[in-house]
Short mmCIF file of C-alpha atoms in Angstrom, two decimals:
data_model
loop_
_atom_site.label_atom_id
_atom_site.label_comp_id
_atom_site.label_asym_id
_atom_site.label_seq_id
_atom_site.Cartn_x
_atom_site.Cartn_y
_atom_site.Cartn_z
CA UNK A 178 0.23 37.84 -16.88
CA UNK A 179 2.94 35.49 -18.11
CA UNK A 180 2.66 31.77 -18.56
CA UNK A 181 4.42 31.03 -15.25
CA UNK A 182 1.36 32.22 -13.31
CA UNK A 183 -1.37 30.34 -15.14
CA UNK A 184 -2.63 26.81 -15.67
CA UNK A 185 -2.91 25.26 -19.15
CA UNK A 186 -6.32 25.62 -20.75
CA UNK A 187 -6.84 21.84 -20.74
CA UNK A 188 -6.03 21.47 -17.04
CA UNK A 189 -8.59 19.10 -15.52
CA UNK A 190 -10.09 19.74 -12.10
CA UNK A 191 -12.81 18.43 -9.87
CA UNK A 192 -13.49 16.70 -6.57
CA UNK A 193 -12.70 13.32 -5.04
CA UNK A 194 -14.42 10.77 -2.78
CA UNK A 195 -14.05 7.12 -1.73
CA UNK A 196 -16.72 4.42 -1.74
CA UNK A 197 -16.79 3.31 1.89
CA UNK A 198 -16.70 6.87 3.17
CA UNK A 199 -19.81 8.05 1.36
CA UNK A 200 -21.86 5.23 -0.19
CA UNK A 201 -23.57 3.51 2.72
CA UNK A 202 -25.98 0.73 1.67
CA UNK A 203 -23.41 -1.81 2.82
CA UNK A 204 -25.84 -4.76 2.78
CA UNK A 205 -27.95 -3.76 -0.25
CA UNK A 206 -28.10 -5.29 -3.70
CA UNK A 207 -25.67 -8.12 -3.05
CA UNK A 208 -22.68 -6.16 -1.76
CA UNK A 209 -20.25 -8.29 0.26
CA UNK A 210 -18.42 -7.19 3.38
CA UNK A 211 -15.07 -5.44 3.20
CA UNK A 212 -12.36 -5.30 5.84
CA UNK A 213 -13.65 -1.83 6.76
CA UNK A 214 -17.12 -3.18 7.52
CA UNK A 215 -15.52 -5.58 9.97
CA UNK A 216 -13.06 -3.05 11.41
CA UNK A 217 -15.71 -0.39 12.06
CA UNK A 218 -17.82 -2.83 14.08
CA UNK A 219 -15.06 -4.15 16.35
CA UNK A 220 -15.55 -3.90 20.10
CA UNK A 221 -14.12 -1.92 21.71
CA UNK A 222 -14.58 0.54 18.87
CA UNK A 223 -11.60 1.58 16.77
CA UNK A 224 -13.52 4.38 15.02
CA UNK A 225 -15.13 6.36 17.84
CA UNK A 226 -18.33 4.43 17.24
CA UNK A 227 -18.59 5.49 13.59
CA UNK A 228 -19.12 3.17 10.63
CA UNK A 229 -19.99 3.34 6.96
CA UNK A 230 -23.32 1.54 7.16
CA UNK A 231 -25.13 4.71 6.04
CA UNK A 232 -22.26 7.22 5.69
CA UNK A 233 -23.50 10.01 3.38
CA UNK A 234 -26.06 7.66 1.77
CA UNK A 235 -24.52 8.46 -1.61
CA UNK A 236 -25.85 5.12 -2.87
CA UNK A 237 -29.36 6.60 -2.84
CA UNK A 238 -28.46 10.28 -3.22
CA UNK A 239 -25.83 10.36 -5.94
CA UNK A 240 -27.98 12.45 -8.27
CA UNK A 241 -28.25 15.11 -5.57
CA UNK A 242 -24.49 14.97 -5.08
CA UNK A 243 -23.87 15.25 -8.80
CA UNK A 244 -26.13 18.31 -8.85
CA UNK A 245 -23.54 19.80 -6.52
CA UNK A 246 -20.73 18.93 -8.93
CA UNK A 247 -22.61 20.78 -11.66
CA UNK A 248 -23.23 23.74 -9.37
CA UNK A 249 -19.54 23.89 -8.47
CA UNK A 250 -18.49 23.79 -12.12
CA UNK A 251 -16.41 20.62 -11.79
CA UNK A 252 -14.95 19.19 -14.97
CA UNK A 253 -14.13 15.80 -13.44
CA UNK A 254 -15.01 13.56 -10.50
CA UNK A 255 -12.79 10.96 -8.90
CA UNK A 256 -14.58 8.14 -7.07
CA UNK A 257 -13.68 4.60 -6.04
CA UNK A 258 -15.45 1.38 -6.86
CA UNK A 259 -16.23 -0.99 -4.01
CA UNK A 260 -14.53 -4.29 -4.90
CA UNK A 261 -17.01 -6.26 -2.76
CA UNK A 262 -19.95 -4.57 -4.51
CA UNK A 263 -18.64 -5.88 -7.83
CA UNK A 264 -17.40 -9.31 -6.64
CA UNK A 265 -18.89 -9.89 -3.18
CA UNK A 266 -16.38 -12.59 -2.20
CA UNK A 267 -13.58 -10.95 -4.16
CA UNK A 268 -11.91 -13.92 -5.85
CA UNK A 269 -11.17 -14.59 -9.49
CA UNK A 270 -13.46 -17.62 -9.50
CA UNK A 271 -16.23 -15.96 -7.49
CA UNK A 272 -19.44 -14.66 -9.12
CA UNK A 273 -19.86 -11.07 -10.29
CA UNK A 274 -22.70 -9.06 -8.74
CA UNK A 275 -24.79 -7.57 -11.57
CA UNK A 276 -26.63 -5.23 -9.20
CA UNK A 277 -23.31 -3.72 -8.18
CA UNK A 278 -22.31 -3.29 -11.81
CA UNK A 279 -25.65 -1.59 -12.47
CA UNK A 280 -25.08 0.92 -9.65
CA UNK A 281 -21.79 2.10 -11.08
CA UNK A 282 -23.31 2.13 -14.57
CA UNK A 283 -25.85 4.63 -13.24
CA UNK A 284 -23.12 6.74 -11.63
CA UNK A 285 -20.99 6.87 -14.74
CA UNK A 286 -23.92 7.62 -17.05
CA UNK A 287 -25.15 10.38 -14.77
CA UNK A 288 -21.73 12.04 -14.76
CA UNK A 289 -21.39 11.83 -18.53
CA UNK A 290 -24.84 13.35 -19.07
CA UNK A 291 -23.67 16.32 -17.04
CA UNK A 292 -20.44 16.67 -19.02
CA UNK A 293 -18.32 15.55 -16.05
CA UNK A 294 -15.41 13.19 -16.72
CA UNK A 295 -15.36 10.08 -14.49
CA UNK A 296 -12.08 9.07 -12.85
CA UNK A 297 -12.30 5.59 -11.33
CA UNK A 298 -10.13 4.31 -8.49
CA UNK A 299 -10.24 0.53 -8.33
CA UNK A 300 -9.05 0.18 -4.75
CA UNK A 301 -9.39 2.61 -1.85
CA UNK A 302 -8.49 0.25 1.03
CA UNK A 303 -11.77 -1.74 1.11
CA UNK A 304 -10.49 -5.28 0.47
CA UNK A 305 -13.28 -7.87 0.37
CA UNK A 306 -13.47 -9.57 3.75
CA UNK A 307 -13.86 -12.85 1.88
CA UNK A 308 -10.28 -12.64 0.61
CA UNK A 309 -8.92 -11.71 4.01
CA UNK A 310 -10.67 -14.73 5.50
CA UNK A 311 -9.71 -17.07 2.66
CA UNK A 312 -5.96 -16.54 2.49
CA UNK A 313 -4.98 -13.46 4.49
CA UNK A 314 -5.73 -10.92 1.77
CA UNK A 315 -2.72 -8.74 0.97
CA UNK A 316 -0.50 -10.98 3.08
CA UNK A 317 -0.62 -13.53 0.27
CA UNK A 318 1.33 -11.91 -2.55
CA UNK A 319 0.58 -14.54 -5.18
CA UNK A 320 -3.16 -14.94 -4.65
CA UNK A 321 -4.00 -11.28 -4.08
CA UNK A 322 -2.43 -10.03 -7.30
CA UNK A 323 -4.30 -12.59 -9.39
CA UNK A 324 -7.62 -11.74 -7.75
CA UNK A 325 -6.98 -8.01 -8.17
CA UNK A 326 -6.18 -8.46 -11.85
CA UNK A 327 -9.46 -10.28 -12.41
CA UNK A 328 -11.40 -7.58 -10.53
CA UNK A 329 -9.68 -4.89 -12.62
CA UNK A 330 -10.52 -6.74 -15.83
CA UNK A 331 -14.20 -6.90 -14.86
CA UNK A 332 -14.20 -3.13 -14.36
CA UNK A 333 -12.41 -2.48 -17.65
CA UNK A 334 -14.83 -4.78 -19.48
CA UNK A 335 -17.99 -3.32 -17.99
CA UNK A 336 -17.11 0.37 -17.63
CA UNK A 337 -14.20 0.96 -20.00
CA UNK A 338 -16.42 2.00 -22.91
CA UNK A 339 -17.20 5.16 -20.89
CA UNK A 340 -14.28 5.47 -18.44
CA UNK A 341 -10.97 6.69 -19.84
CA UNK A 342 -9.12 7.43 -16.59
CA UNK A 343 -8.15 4.66 -14.19
CA UNK A 344 -6.31 4.65 -10.86
CA UNK A 345 -5.36 1.20 -9.65
CA UNK A 346 -4.63 1.78 -5.95
CA UNK A 347 -5.07 4.65 -3.55
CA UNK A 348 -2.20 5.20 -1.13
CA UNK A 349 -0.69 1.73 -0.77
CA UNK A 350 1.61 3.18 1.92
CA UNK A 351 -1.40 3.81 4.18
CA UNK A 352 -2.84 0.34 3.59
CA UNK A 353 0.52 -1.26 4.34
CA UNK A 354 1.62 0.77 7.37
CA UNK A 355 -1.62 1.66 9.12
CA UNK A 356 -3.31 -1.63 8.26
CA UNK A 357 -0.40 -3.95 9.08
CA UNK A 358 2.15 -2.06 11.22
CA UNK A 359 0.35 0.34 13.58
CA UNK A 360 -3.04 -1.37 13.38
CA UNK A 361 -4.95 1.91 13.15
CA UNK A 362 -6.67 1.07 9.88
CA UNK A 363 -8.44 -2.03 8.64
CA UNK A 364 -7.67 -4.87 9.09
CA UNK A 365 -5.96 -3.63 12.25
CA UNK A 366 -2.99 -6.00 12.38
CA UNK A 367 -0.04 -4.99 14.56
CA UNK A 368 2.47 -6.40 17.03
CA UNK A 369 3.11 -2.97 18.58
CA UNK A 370 -0.48 -1.99 19.33
CA UNK A 371 -2.08 -3.51 22.42
CA UNK A 372 -5.54 -3.33 20.86
CA UNK A 373 -4.49 -5.58 17.99
CA UNK A 374 -4.65 -9.32 18.57
CA UNK A 375 -2.59 -10.42 15.55
CA UNK A 376 0.20 -9.24 13.27
CA UNK A 377 3.93 -8.71 12.90
CA UNK A 378 4.83 -5.05 12.47
CA UNK A 379 8.40 -5.88 11.46
CA UNK A 380 7.46 -7.98 8.42
CA UNK A 381 3.82 -7.71 7.36
CA UNK A 382 3.74 -4.13 6.00
CA UNK A 383 6.54 -4.90 3.57
CA UNK A 384 4.79 -8.06 2.33
CA UNK A 385 1.58 -6.09 1.84
CA UNK A 386 3.47 -3.38 -0.02
CA UNK A 387 4.89 -5.91 -2.46
CA UNK A 388 1.45 -7.49 -2.98
CA UNK A 389 0.03 -4.10 -3.93
CA UNK A 390 2.91 -3.27 -6.25
CA UNK A 391 2.48 -6.53 -8.12
CA UNK A 392 -1.31 -6.09 -8.20
CA UNK A 393 -0.87 -2.65 -9.74
CA UNK A 394 1.60 -4.03 -12.28
CA UNK A 395 -0.75 -6.83 -13.36
CA UNK A 396 -3.70 -4.45 -13.65
CA UNK A 397 -1.64 -2.06 -15.79
CA UNK A 398 -0.35 -4.78 -18.10
CA UNK A 399 -3.88 -6.15 -18.53
CA UNK A 400 -5.25 -2.71 -19.40
CA UNK A 401 -2.46 -1.75 -21.78
CA UNK A 402 -2.53 -5.07 -23.60
CA UNK A 403 -6.22 -5.92 -23.81
CA UNK A 404 -8.20 -2.70 -23.34
CA UNK A 405 -6.25 0.47 -24.12
CA UNK A 406 -6.01 -0.21 -27.88
CA UNK A 407 -9.80 -0.09 -28.22
CA UNK A 408 -10.74 2.15 -25.28
CA UNK A 409 -7.97 4.71 -25.55
CA UNK A 410 -7.68 5.53 -21.85
CA UNK A 411 -4.86 6.02 -19.36
CA UNK A 412 -3.95 4.33 -16.10
CA UNK A 413 -1.99 5.39 -13.04
CA UNK A 414 -1.68 5.04 -9.27
CA UNK A 415 -2.22 7.50 -6.39
CA UNK A 416 0.68 7.71 -3.92
CA UNK A 417 0.62 9.73 -0.73
CA UNK A 418 3.67 11.42 0.69
CA UNK A 419 4.71 14.56 2.55
CA UNK A 420 7.62 16.75 1.55
CA UNK A 421 10.48 16.84 4.08
CA UNK A 422 13.00 19.55 4.82
CA UNK A 423 16.05 18.97 7.07
CA UNK A 424 15.50 20.01 10.69
CA UNK A 425 19.00 21.50 10.71
CA UNK A 426 19.89 22.80 7.26
CA UNK A 427 23.58 22.81 8.08
CA UNK A 428 23.66 19.15 9.15
CA UNK A 429 24.27 16.70 6.33
CA UNK A 430 22.74 13.96 8.51
CA UNK A 431 19.40 15.81 8.57
CA UNK A 432 19.59 16.44 4.84
CA UNK A 433 20.08 12.73 4.34
CA UNK A 434 17.22 12.01 6.76
CA UNK A 435 14.83 14.22 4.78
CA UNK A 436 15.70 12.44 1.57
CA UNK A 437 15.51 9.04 3.26
CA UNK A 438 12.03 9.77 4.66
CA UNK A 439 10.74 10.51 1.17
CA UNK A 440 12.32 7.31 -0.11
CA UNK A 441 10.54 5.30 2.62
CA UNK A 442 7.31 7.18 1.91
CA UNK A 443 7.26 7.42 -1.87
CA UNK A 444 10.25 5.60 -3.35
CA UNK A 445 9.04 2.36 -1.77
CA UNK A 446 6.33 2.21 -4.44
CA UNK A 447 7.45 4.71 -7.07
CA UNK A 448 10.89 3.19 -7.70
CA UNK A 449 9.58 -0.26 -8.71
CA UNK A 450 6.53 1.12 -10.54
CA UNK A 451 7.99 4.09 -12.43
CA UNK A 452 11.73 3.35 -12.50
CA UNK A 453 11.13 -0.42 -12.83
CA UNK A 454 13.82 -1.34 -10.36
CA UNK A 455 14.30 -2.48 -6.79
CA UNK A 456 13.29 -0.52 -3.70
CA UNK A 457 15.48 2.44 -2.63
CA UNK A 458 18.85 1.32 -1.32
CA UNK A 459 18.27 3.01 2.04
CA UNK A 460 15.30 0.70 2.61
CA UNK A 461 17.38 -2.36 1.79
CA UNK A 462 20.13 -1.20 4.14
CA UNK A 463 17.81 -0.63 7.11
CA UNK A 464 15.23 -3.39 6.65
CA UNK A 465 17.46 -6.20 5.43
CA UNK A 466 15.61 -9.46 4.90
CA UNK A 467 12.37 -8.01 6.27
CA UNK A 468 11.99 -6.35 2.85
CA UNK A 469 10.90 -8.93 0.27
CA UNK A 470 12.90 -9.41 -2.90
CA UNK A 471 11.52 -9.34 -6.44
CA UNK A 472 12.04 -12.55 -8.37
CA UNK A 473 13.34 -12.48 -11.94
CA UNK A 474 9.80 -13.08 -13.21
CA UNK A 475 8.46 -10.24 -11.08
CA UNK A 476 11.17 -7.87 -12.32
CA UNK A 477 10.21 -8.82 -15.87
CA UNK A 478 6.60 -7.85 -15.12
CA UNK A 479 7.74 -4.53 -13.67
CA UNK A 480 9.66 -3.82 -16.86
CA UNK A 481 6.71 -4.84 -19.01
CA UNK A 482 4.30 -2.48 -17.27
CA UNK A 483 3.93 1.14 -18.35
CA UNK A 484 2.08 3.39 -15.92
CA UNK A 485 0.81 6.53 -17.64
CA UNK A 486 0.68 9.06 -14.81
CA UNK A 487 1.62 9.75 -11.21
CA UNK A 488 -1.37 10.42 -8.97
CA UNK A 489 -0.25 12.60 -6.07
CA UNK A 490 -2.11 12.79 -2.76
CA UNK A 491 -0.58 15.68 -0.84
CA UNK A 492 -1.69 17.46 2.33
CA UNK A 493 1.30 18.77 4.29
CA UNK A 494 5.07 18.88 4.84
CA UNK A 495 7.43 18.30 7.78
CA UNK A 496 10.99 18.53 9.05
CA UNK A 497 13.17 15.44 9.39
CA UNK A 498 15.80 15.06 12.10
CA UNK A 499 18.22 12.15 12.00
CA UNK A 500 18.44 9.61 14.81
CA UNK A 501 21.68 8.04 15.99
CA UNK A 502 22.06 4.31 16.45
CA UNK A 503 20.26 1.42 14.84
CA UNK A 504 16.58 1.64 13.92
CA UNK A 505 14.02 -0.54 15.68
CA UNK A 506 12.92 -3.49 13.57
CA UNK A 507 9.39 -2.00 13.49
CA UNK A 508 10.55 1.43 12.29
CA UNK A 509 8.94 2.45 9.01
CA UNK A 510 10.09 6.09 8.93
CA UNK A 511 13.77 5.61 8.13
CA UNK A 512 15.38 6.08 11.57
CA UNK A 513 14.46 9.72 12.09
CA UNK A 514 12.11 12.09 13.88
CA UNK A 515 9.28 13.97 12.15
CA UNK A 516 8.83 17.51 13.46
CA UNK A 517 6.70 20.53 12.66
CA UNK A 518 9.31 23.12 13.59
CA UNK A 519 12.98 23.28 12.70
CA UNK A 520 16.08 23.89 14.79
CA UNK A 521 15.51 27.65 14.70
CA UNK A 522 11.93 27.20 15.96
CA UNK A 523 10.29 28.12 12.64
CA UNK A 524 6.96 26.38 12.05
CA UNK A 525 6.61 24.37 8.85
CA UNK A 526 3.25 26.01 8.14
CA UNK A 527 -0.05 27.33 9.45
CA UNK A 528 -2.02 24.77 11.48
CA UNK A 529 -5.36 23.54 10.16
CA UNK A 530 -8.17 21.75 12.00
CA UNK A 531 -5.85 18.78 12.59
CA UNK A 532 -2.58 19.02 14.49
CA UNK A 533 -0.62 17.12 11.84
CA UNK A 534 -1.82 19.09 8.81
CA UNK A 535 -0.05 22.38 8.20
CA UNK A 536 -0.52 24.55 5.14
CA UNK A 537 2.85 24.53 3.34
CA UNK A 538 2.28 25.71 -0.25
CA UNK A 539 5.94 26.58 -0.93
CA UNK A 540 6.99 23.08 0.05
CA UNK A 541 4.16 21.67 -2.08
CA UNK A 542 5.83 23.31 -5.06
CA UNK A 543 9.14 21.66 -4.15
CA UNK A 544 7.33 18.33 -3.78
CA UNK A 545 5.68 18.58 -7.21
CA UNK A 546 8.91 19.52 -8.91
CA UNK A 547 10.92 16.82 -7.13
CA UNK A 548 8.47 14.06 -8.01
CA UNK A 549 8.26 15.10 -11.66
CA UNK A 550 12.05 15.27 -12.04
CA UNK A 551 12.53 11.90 -10.35
CA UNK A 552 9.85 9.89 -12.11
CA UNK A 553 9.21 11.79 -15.34
CA UNK A 554 5.48 11.13 -15.54
CA UNK A 555 2.64 13.65 -15.85
CA UNK A 556 1.22 14.43 -12.41
CA UNK A 557 -2.44 14.58 -11.43
CA UNK A 558 -3.02 15.82 -7.89
CA UNK A 559 -5.63 13.25 -6.94
CA UNK A 560 -6.17 14.52 -3.38
CA UNK A 561 -5.48 17.86 -1.69
CA UNK A 562 -7.44 19.61 1.03
CA UNK A 563 -7.82 20.35 4.74
CA UNK A 564 -10.25 20.89 7.61
CA UNK A 565 -10.53 24.42 9.01
CA UNK A 566 -9.47 25.20 12.59
CA UNK A 567 -12.37 24.42 14.93
CA UNK A 568 -14.56 23.15 12.12
CA UNK A 569 -15.33 19.83 13.81
CA UNK A 570 -17.41 21.63 16.46
CA UNK A 571 -19.06 24.22 14.21
CA UNK A 572 -22.71 24.40 13.23
CA UNK A 573 -23.60 24.35 9.56
CA UNK A 574 -24.07 28.12 9.50
CA UNK A 575 -20.59 28.55 10.96
CA UNK A 576 -18.83 25.91 8.88
CA UNK A 577 -19.97 27.14 5.47
CA UNK A 578 -17.75 30.18 6.01
CA UNK A 579 -14.35 28.51 5.51
CA UNK A 580 -11.66 31.14 4.82
CA UNK A 581 -8.81 28.86 5.91
CA UNK A 582 -9.77 26.26 3.29
CA UNK A 583 -10.11 28.98 0.66
CA UNK A 584 -6.59 30.24 1.45
CA UNK A 585 -5.27 26.70 1.45
CA UNK A 586 -6.72 25.94 -1.99
CA UNK A 587 -5.65 29.26 -3.48
CA UNK A 588 -2.07 29.09 -2.24
CA UNK A 589 -1.65 25.48 -3.33
CA UNK A 590 -3.00 26.27 -6.79
CA UNK A 591 -0.44 29.07 -7.03
CA UNK A 592 2.26 26.53 -6.23
CA UNK A 593 1.04 24.29 -9.05
CA UNK A 594 1.28 27.23 -11.45
CA UNK A 595 4.85 27.95 -10.35
CA UNK A 596 5.91 24.32 -10.58
CA UNK A 597 4.57 24.20 -14.13
CA UNK A 598 5.64 27.64 -15.34
CA UNK A 599 8.97 28.12 -13.58
CA UNK A 600 10.17 24.59 -12.80
CA UNK A 601 8.97 22.82 -15.93
CA UNK A 602 6.86 20.16 -14.21
CA UNK A 603 4.05 18.57 -16.21
CA UNK A 604 0.94 18.75 -14.01
CA UNK A 605 -2.34 17.99 -15.73
CA UNK A 606 -5.09 17.94 -13.13
CA UNK A 607 -6.30 18.57 -9.58
CA UNK A 608 -8.94 16.92 -7.38
CA UNK A 609 -9.95 18.63 -4.15
CA UNK A 610 -10.51 16.33 -1.20
CA UNK A 611 -13.37 16.02 -0.63
CA UNK A 612 -16.72 16.67 -2.26
CA UNK A 613 -18.58 15.91 1.00
CA UNK A 614 -17.82 15.82 4.69
CA UNK A 615 -17.63 12.09 5.31
CA UNK A 616 -16.47 9.17 7.43
CA UNK A 617 -12.83 9.76 8.27
CA UNK A 618 -11.29 6.53 7.03
CA UNK A 619 -8.94 8.45 4.77
CA UNK A 620 -6.33 11.07 5.44
CA UNK A 621 -8.46 12.54 8.21
CA UNK A 622 -6.70 10.23 10.58
CA UNK A 623 -3.30 10.05 9.05
CA UNK A 624 -1.27 10.26 12.22
CA UNK A 625 1.89 12.31 12.38
CA UNK A 626 3.77 12.22 15.68
CA UNK A 627 6.91 13.93 16.80
CA UNK A 628 9.20 11.00 17.34
CA UNK A 629 9.12 7.29 16.80
CA UNK A 630 10.31 6.70 20.36
CA UNK A 631 7.40 8.70 21.81
CA UNK A 632 4.88 6.13 20.63
CA UNK A 633 3.92 3.83 23.45
CA UNK A 634 2.66 0.33 22.88
CA UNK A 635 -0.79 0.98 24.31
CA UNK A 636 -1.47 4.15 22.32
CA UNK A 637 0.81 3.56 19.35
CA UNK A 638 -1.86 4.55 16.88
CA UNK A 639 -4.78 6.87 17.20
CA UNK A 640 -7.92 5.22 15.95
CA UNK A 641 -10.12 6.65 13.24
CA UNK A 642 -11.53 10.10 13.85
CA UNK A 643 -14.94 8.90 12.69
CA UNK A 644 -17.20 11.75 11.67
CA UNK A 645 -15.08 14.40 13.40
CA UNK A 646 -12.74 16.37 11.10
CA UNK A 647 -14.51 17.83 8.07
CA UNK A 648 -12.52 17.81 4.85
CA UNK A 649 -15.51 18.40 2.57
CA UNK A 650 -16.33 21.47 0.53
CA UNK A 651 -19.93 20.52 1.29
CA UNK A 652 -21.25 20.44 4.87
CA UNK A 653 -22.99 17.14 5.65
CA UNK A 654 -25.52 17.01 8.47
CA UNK A 655 -24.98 13.44 9.63
CA UNK A 656 -28.44 13.23 11.23
CA UNK A 657 -30.55 14.56 8.35
CA UNK A 658 -27.94 13.93 5.61
CA UNK A 659 -28.69 17.38 4.23
CA UNK A 660 -25.88 18.85 2.12
CA UNK A 661 -24.94 22.54 2.26
CA UNK A 662 -22.24 24.08 0.03
CA UNK A 663 -19.37 25.84 1.77
CA UNK A 664 -17.92 29.02 0.33
CA UNK A 665 -14.79 27.20 -0.83
CA UNK A 666 -16.83 24.97 -3.15
CA UNK A 667 -18.41 27.94 -4.85
CA UNK A 668 -15.11 29.79 -5.19
CA UNK A 669 -12.99 26.98 -6.63
CA UNK A 670 -14.38 27.51 -10.13
CA UNK A 671 -13.35 31.16 -9.90
CA UNK A 672 -9.89 30.18 -8.66
CA UNK A 673 -9.34 27.94 -11.67
CA UNK A 674 -10.83 30.43 -14.12
CA UNK A 675 -8.46 33.13 -12.90
CA UNK A 676 -5.44 30.86 -13.42
CA UNK A 677 -6.47 29.14 -16.62
CA UNK A 678 -6.09 30.37 -20.15
CA UNK A 679 -4.62 29.25 -23.46
CA UNK A 680 -0.87 29.12 -23.03
CA UNK A 681 0.90 31.57 -25.32
CA UNK A 682 3.75 30.07 -27.31
CA UNK A 683 6.54 31.90 -29.08
#
């Protein structure tokens, strides 16, 4: 076996979760409300009646869940901190909740006792409701970045003596577009969705995107300046994004569309953060003055920041077909259609338990290599996974046998090996999504539709899938909260062992 088919011996792997999806205990020990608490209790329901009030009850059962991590052989665990559990009202002058600090102290200490490395995400979409009420939350670029910096500093101060791996934001694209354009995620603002009562889909997502970029930048500068010298950790951001191939390989317009879609998806955040420059030119050309400008002071902050790694959340790939004419002012795709088969009728990949998620390991390799060559930072795959076909209606005994997920993991790990060994990409870790079946506030309801024009005002965005699709490697019985390992969880250690050895050098 040559080095192109193996992972480095120090490759880090484990599982990922998010606070609101698993913790529960939303009103215990001083936790404040987040925008997801509010969103999940709207009437009529936006989440098929589901909410995170109890979720997987991880707040009371984390030791049991960490027993699973040990059983599965995980080296690392990525979890998010609930901002409103740390600072219930969220603001930089608001009091810190010591009970919330103590909860995450217990989590971190329990992981370390087991020899599992904690990876902490500061923000996984659960903005304190207090900030949304006070000044519009992410719609206020100046206030939100200052409050996020203070929240980040509290976490560095209280947990940084044990946490060496930090992720500032999870998928700012999702927060911006689904929270403020389509209205399908909290806080549900949209001018194109009939079920939303406020918002401007032409302007708000771009404001929110800038607020998150500047919040990330301030959190990175604070860590690098005041904490990294003594704590010795690293800090990055997790960006989602599909890989796009042209619908018609012979049409330069479709080739341009594929590239443009990835610029709207990834370059929107990665260009300012990693290249320390303005948004991609194709965004400027299409969006005009809807896209905020960076001031000279903001550009200086971008240049001062140094983000250590690129966190990649990847699930699937698609084809891009160009559209003629001018884009609608609410278009966030880049004036194109997203399709799952190309001009010749070839499918992009094997369908999973969700219509939008196809298994495309060869395109995953292209995605990894492209991102590394563009941005030049070590990559950690911070989310990757799938639900199996029909899994949402299976019993526990049926669901624990998950051959589709096993194939998905195995083929995607092979693509990582090839991107490292043959393409020269630096990829240093992998987190399977997710440790547990959980509330589908995350990529379980990432909506991919065939064309922008097909989306009608009254059903522009599917609402959350609630507790439907199961992404976990552990089956969760939502009535008893009993956890049962699936075969994929028990086989992942073997998959990594087979691919991991000391790299031979000449």
